[in-house]
Coordinates of C-alpha atoms in Angstrom, one line a residue:
M27 CA 0.0 0.0 0.0
K28 CA 1.4 3.4 -1.0
R29 CA 0.9 6.0 1.7
V30 CA 0.7 9.8 1.0
I31 CA 0.9 12.5 3.7
T32 CA 0.1 16.2 3.4
Y33 CA -0.2 19.2 5.7
G34 CA -2.4 22.2 6.1
T35 CA -4.8 24.4 8.0
F36 CA -7.8 23.7 5.8
D37 CA -9.9 26.5 7.2
L38 CA -13.0 27.6 5.2
L39 CA -12.8 24.4 3.2
H40 CA -13.2 25.2 -0.5
Y41 CA -12.8 23.5 -3.9
G42 CA -9.1 24.3 -4.1
H43 CA -8.6 22.2 -1.0
I44 CA -10.7 19.4 -2.5
N45 CA -8.6 19.6 -5.7
L46 CA -5.3 19.3 -3.7
L47 CA -6.7 16.3 -1.6
R48 CA -7.9 14.5 -4.7
R49 CA -4.6 14.9 -6.5
A50 CA -2.7 13.9 -3.4
K51 CA -4.8 10.7 -3.1
E52 CA -4.1 9.9 -6.8
L53 CA -0.5 9.5 -5.8
G54 CA -1.2 6.6 -3.6
D55 CA -3.7 4.3 -1.9
Y56 CA -4.0 5.9 1.6
L57 CA -4.0 9.7 2.3
I58 CA -3.0 11.1 5.7
V59 CA -3.8 14.7 6.4
A60 CA -1.8 16.5 9.1
L61 CA -4.2 19.3 10.2
S62 CA -2.7 22.3 12.0
T63 CA -4.0 22.6 15.5
D64 CA -5.5 25.9 16.7
E65 CA -2.5 26.5 19.0
F66 CA 0.0 25.9 16.2
N67 CA -1.9 28.2 13.9
E68 CA -2.1 31.0 16.4
H69 CA 1.3 30.8 18.0
E70 CA 3.6 29.7 15.2
K71 CA 1.7 30.6 11.9
G72 CA 0.1 33.8 13.2
K73 CA -3.3 32.7 11.9
K74 CA -6.7 32.8 13.5
T75 CA -9.0 30.2 12.0
Y76 CA -12.7 30.5 11.6
F77 CA -13.4 26.9 12.4
S78 CA -11.9 25.1 15.4
F79 CA -9.5 22.2 15.0
E80 CA -12.3 19.7 15.8
Q81 CA -14.6 21.3 13.2
R82 CA -11.9 21.3 10.5
K83 CA -11.0 17.7 11.4
Q84 CA -14.7 16.6 11.1
L85 CA -14.9 18.3 7.6
L86 CA -11.7 16.6 6.4
E87 CA -12.9 13.2 7.7
A88 CA -16.0 13.5 5.6
I89 CA -14.0 13.8 2.4
R90 CA -13.8 10.5 0.5
Y91 CA -10.1 11.1 -0.4
V92 CA -9.0 11.4 3.2
D93 CA -8.2 8.2 5.1
L94 CA -6.7 9.6 8.3
V95 CA -6.5 13.0 10.0
I96 CA -3.7 13.6 12.5
P97 CA -2.8 16.8 14.4
E98 CA 0.1 19.0 13.2
E99 CA 1.5 20.7 16.3
N100 CA 4.8 22.1 15.1
W101 CA 6.9 22.7 12.0
D102 CA 9.5 20.0 12.9
Q103 CA 7.2 17.0 13.1
K104 CA 7.1 16.2 9.4
V105 CA 10.1 13.8 9.3
D106 CA 8.9 12.0 12.3
D107 CA 5.4 11.7 10.8
V108 CA 6.7 10.4 7.5
N109 CA 8.6 7.7 9.4
L110 CA 5.8 6.9 11.9
Y111 CA 3.1 6.6 9.3
Q112 CA 5.5 5.0 6.7
A113 CA 4.6 7.6 4.1
D114 CA 5.9 7.0 0.6
V115 CA 5.0 10.4 -0.7
F116 CA 5.1 13.8 1.0
V117 CA 2.8 16.4 -0.6
M118 CA 2.6 20.1 -0.3
G119 CA 1.1 22.9 -2.4
D120 CA 3.5 24.6 -4.8
D121 CA 3.5 27.8 -2.7
W122 CA 6.0 25.8 -0.5
I123 CA 8.4 24.7 -3.4
G124 CA 11.8 23.9 -2.0
K125 CA 10.9 24.5 1.6
F126 CA 10.5 20.8 2.5
D127 CA 13.0 19.1 0.2
D128 CA 14.8 18.1 3.4
V129 CA 12.0 15.7 4.3
G130 CA 12.9 13.7 1.2
E131 CA 16.6 13.8 2.1
K132 CA 15.9 12.6 5.7
T133 CA 13.4 9.9 4.8
D134 CA 12.6 7.5 1.9
A135 CA 9.6 9.6 0.9
E136 CA 9.3 11.3 -2.5
V137 CA 8.5 15.0 -2.0
V138 CA 5.9 16.4 -4.4
Y139 CA 4.6 20.0 -4.7
L140 CA 1.2 20.2 -6.3
R141 CA 0.0 23.2 -8.2
R142 CA -2.6 25.2 -6.2
T143 CA -5.9 26.1 -7.7
P144 CA -5.1 29.6 -8.8
E145 CA -8.4 31.4 -8.5
I146 CA -9.3 30.4 -4.9
S147 CA -7.7 30.6 -1.5
T148 CA -8.9 30.9 2.1
T149 CA -7.1 34.3 2.3
Q150 CA -9.1 35.5 -0.8
I151 CA -12.4 34.3 0.7
K152 CA -11.7 36.1 4.0
K153 CA -10.7 39.3 2.2
S154 CA -13.9 39.1 0.1
L155 CA -16.1 38.6 3.1
N156 CA -14.5 41.5 5.0
E157 CA -15.1 43.8 2.0
K158 CA -18.8 42.9 1.7
K159 CA -21.3 45.1 3.5
Y160 CA -24.6 43.5 4.5

C-alpha cells in the first residue's frame, strides 16, 4: 500500500482544498492529512482560524479522499510523521516549493509539490467577506 501525507490548516474548506486532496490521493492508496492545531496556527503561523481544529477535522474526515487526519502541532514533526506513518509520498502545495526538500533527504519519501488552484484561497475568501457590506 502506497501512503501519502500532506499538511495544512484547511480553514474555510473550498474546492481548491478538494482539488489538492484529490490529486494527493491519486499519488497513492492511503491519504494522511496532518491538520494544523489551533495553538500551532495561532502561536507559530500567526493565523486565526474561523473553524476550530475539531470542526476542521470533522470536515476533512467527511471527504472521501482522506483516510486519516492527525494533528500538526509544530513545524518540525514532518520527518517523524513520515517515518511513523510509513509515508511513501510527502505532498505540499506549490507555494511551498523547496521549503520541505529536506523531508525527502531525511526519509525515503518522495517530495511532491502540487499546483494550487489559482483562482481560490482561504485568504481570498476572508478578504472578500471582509469587503462585503450586508
